[in-house]
XYZ file of C-alpha atoms in Angstrom:
143
model
C -0.150 0.104 -0.073
C 1.413 3.243 -0.993
C 1.079 6.070 1.378
C 0.166 9.344 -0.398
C -1.507 12.372 1.309
C -3.189 15.142 -0.618
C -3.986 18.449 0.832
C -7.193 18.927 -1.024
C -9.729 21.710 -1.888
C -12.874 19.767 -3.416
C -13.906 23.311 -4.998
C -10.708 23.517 -6.937
C -10.614 21.785 -10.319
C -6.796 21.288 -10.294
C -7.007 19.628 -6.670
C -9.967 17.460 -8.078
C -7.651 16.437 -11.001
C -4.756 15.652 -9.092
C -6.871 13.370 -6.671
C -8.287 11.567 -9.761
C -5.065 10.951 -11.228
C -3.794 9.335 -7.835
C -6.811 7.357 -8.113
C -6.239 6.326 -11.531
C -3.247 4.521 -10.407
C -5.192 2.468 -8.122
C -4.243 4.355 -4.893
C -6.762 5.705 -2.428
C -4.724 8.893 -0.991
C -5.415 10.109 2.467
C -7.335 13.133 1.602
C -6.953 16.166 4.024
C -9.423 19.007 3.222
C -7.064 21.651 4.491
C -9.639 24.327 4.749
C -11.557 22.164 7.246
C -8.401 20.749 8.899
C -5.454 23.142 8.338
C -1.961 21.833 8.972
C -0.179 22.882 12.280
C 2.246 25.456 11.594
C 5.194 22.855 12.296
C 3.617 20.544 9.496
C 3.351 23.659 7.117
C 6.991 24.708 7.580
C 7.990 21.083 7.140
C 5.966 20.536 3.983
C 7.391 23.734 2.367
C 10.900 22.654 3.280
C 10.404 19.080 1.965
C 8.904 20.489 -1.370
C 12.081 22.642 -1.782
C 9.965 25.891 -2.057
C 9.363 29.236 -0.298
C 6.461 30.295 1.648
C 5.919 33.037 -0.919
C 5.617 30.366 -3.730
C 2.946 28.430 -1.810
C 0.786 31.380 -1.445
C -2.273 31.653 -3.374
C -3.506 34.967 -4.664
C -6.563 34.226 -6.548
C -9.838 34.062 -4.559
C -8.054 34.834 -1.124
C -7.441 37.731 0.985
C -3.765 38.183 -0.432
C -4.040 41.663 -1.804
C -6.289 42.972 1.332
C -3.686 41.606 3.717
C -0.752 43.330 1.717
C 1.080 39.882 0.947
C 2.719 41.283 -2.193
C 5.105 43.436 -0.034
C 8.587 41.907 -0.704
C 9.810 43.242 2.890
C 7.610 40.484 4.436
C 9.447 37.531 5.982
C 8.839 33.764 5.752
C 7.627 33.682 9.221
C 5.040 36.623 8.346
C 3.804 34.862 5.133
C 3.338 31.627 7.299
C 1.386 33.595 9.735
C -0.921 34.697 7.203
C -1.239 31.157 5.769
C -2.167 29.948 9.376
C -4.613 32.653 9.924
C -6.237 32.197 6.273
C -5.640 28.665 5.097
C -7.263 29.584 1.842
C -3.778 31.364 1.073
C -2.130 27.976 1.041
C -1.996 26.900 -2.580
C -3.207 23.450 -3.616
C -3.109 20.464 -4.292
C 0.044 20.019 -2.144
C 0.706 16.108 -2.420
C 2.998 14.021 -0.324
C 4.429 10.647 -1.279
C 7.279 8.481 -0.644
C 8.885 10.204 -3.741
C 8.668 13.702 -2.422
C 6.517 16.670 -1.700
C 5.129 18.879 -4.649
C 2.689 21.580 -5.250
C 0.952 20.017 -8.119
C 0.108 22.846 -10.316
C -0.812 21.717 -13.229
C -2.409 18.826 -11.726
C -0.447 16.316 -13.856
C 2.654 17.284 -11.937
C 1.314 14.455 -9.558
C 2.368 11.908 -11.894
C 6.110 12.566 -10.614
C 4.943 11.415 -7.022
C 2.790 8.371 -7.806
C 5.007 5.233 -7.352
C 2.532 3.091 -9.388
C 1.509 2.997 -12.801
C -1.459 4.507 -14.194
C -4.422 2.112 -14.971
C -5.695 3.433 -18.378
C -6.406 6.718 -20.030
C -7.021 9.818 -18.042
C -8.237 13.392 -19.039
C -8.603 16.525 -16.789
C -12.073 17.942 -16.146
C -11.564 20.118 -19.047
C -10.873 17.266 -21.600
C -7.135 17.512 -21.647
C -5.486 14.051 -22.219
C -2.646 13.594 -19.644
C -2.376 9.798 -19.567
C -2.922 7.483 -22.749
C -4.869 4.019 -22.907
C -1.524 2.377 -22.195
C -1.130 4.448 -18.900
C 1.620 6.704 -20.410
C 1.906 10.262 -19.597
C 0.960 12.372 -22.564
C 3.469 14.933 -23.173
C 2.314 18.517 -24.813
C 3.184 19.397 -28.272
């Protein structure tokens, strides 16, 4: 059994697609609806570090209080950005996926293919119809 965790927002198409790609490999991940159950500060800091990204790179702007909170200010420290994410979990971009192969913000959703240690079990198309996996279970590369 492969242990995969997805920090998921069911309202987000990218997050829904990443979850469906994981399931297309026959894996049922541990789904954390992070808006209902936000990660602790220590866990969020660990995920950011393990994903080799900065807190700013994990910030979501669209549909969040990003602008109202002045988070575009380049003088804000990493700790201040994490403070904002802790106070407003909607600022945490998604889907963030944890697997034995690493931690990654999976935008676009097919980035999750790099974290799945099992083959895809068949074709997969995203909600918008874009084909990401062919009938043989192989990743479709863009033209």
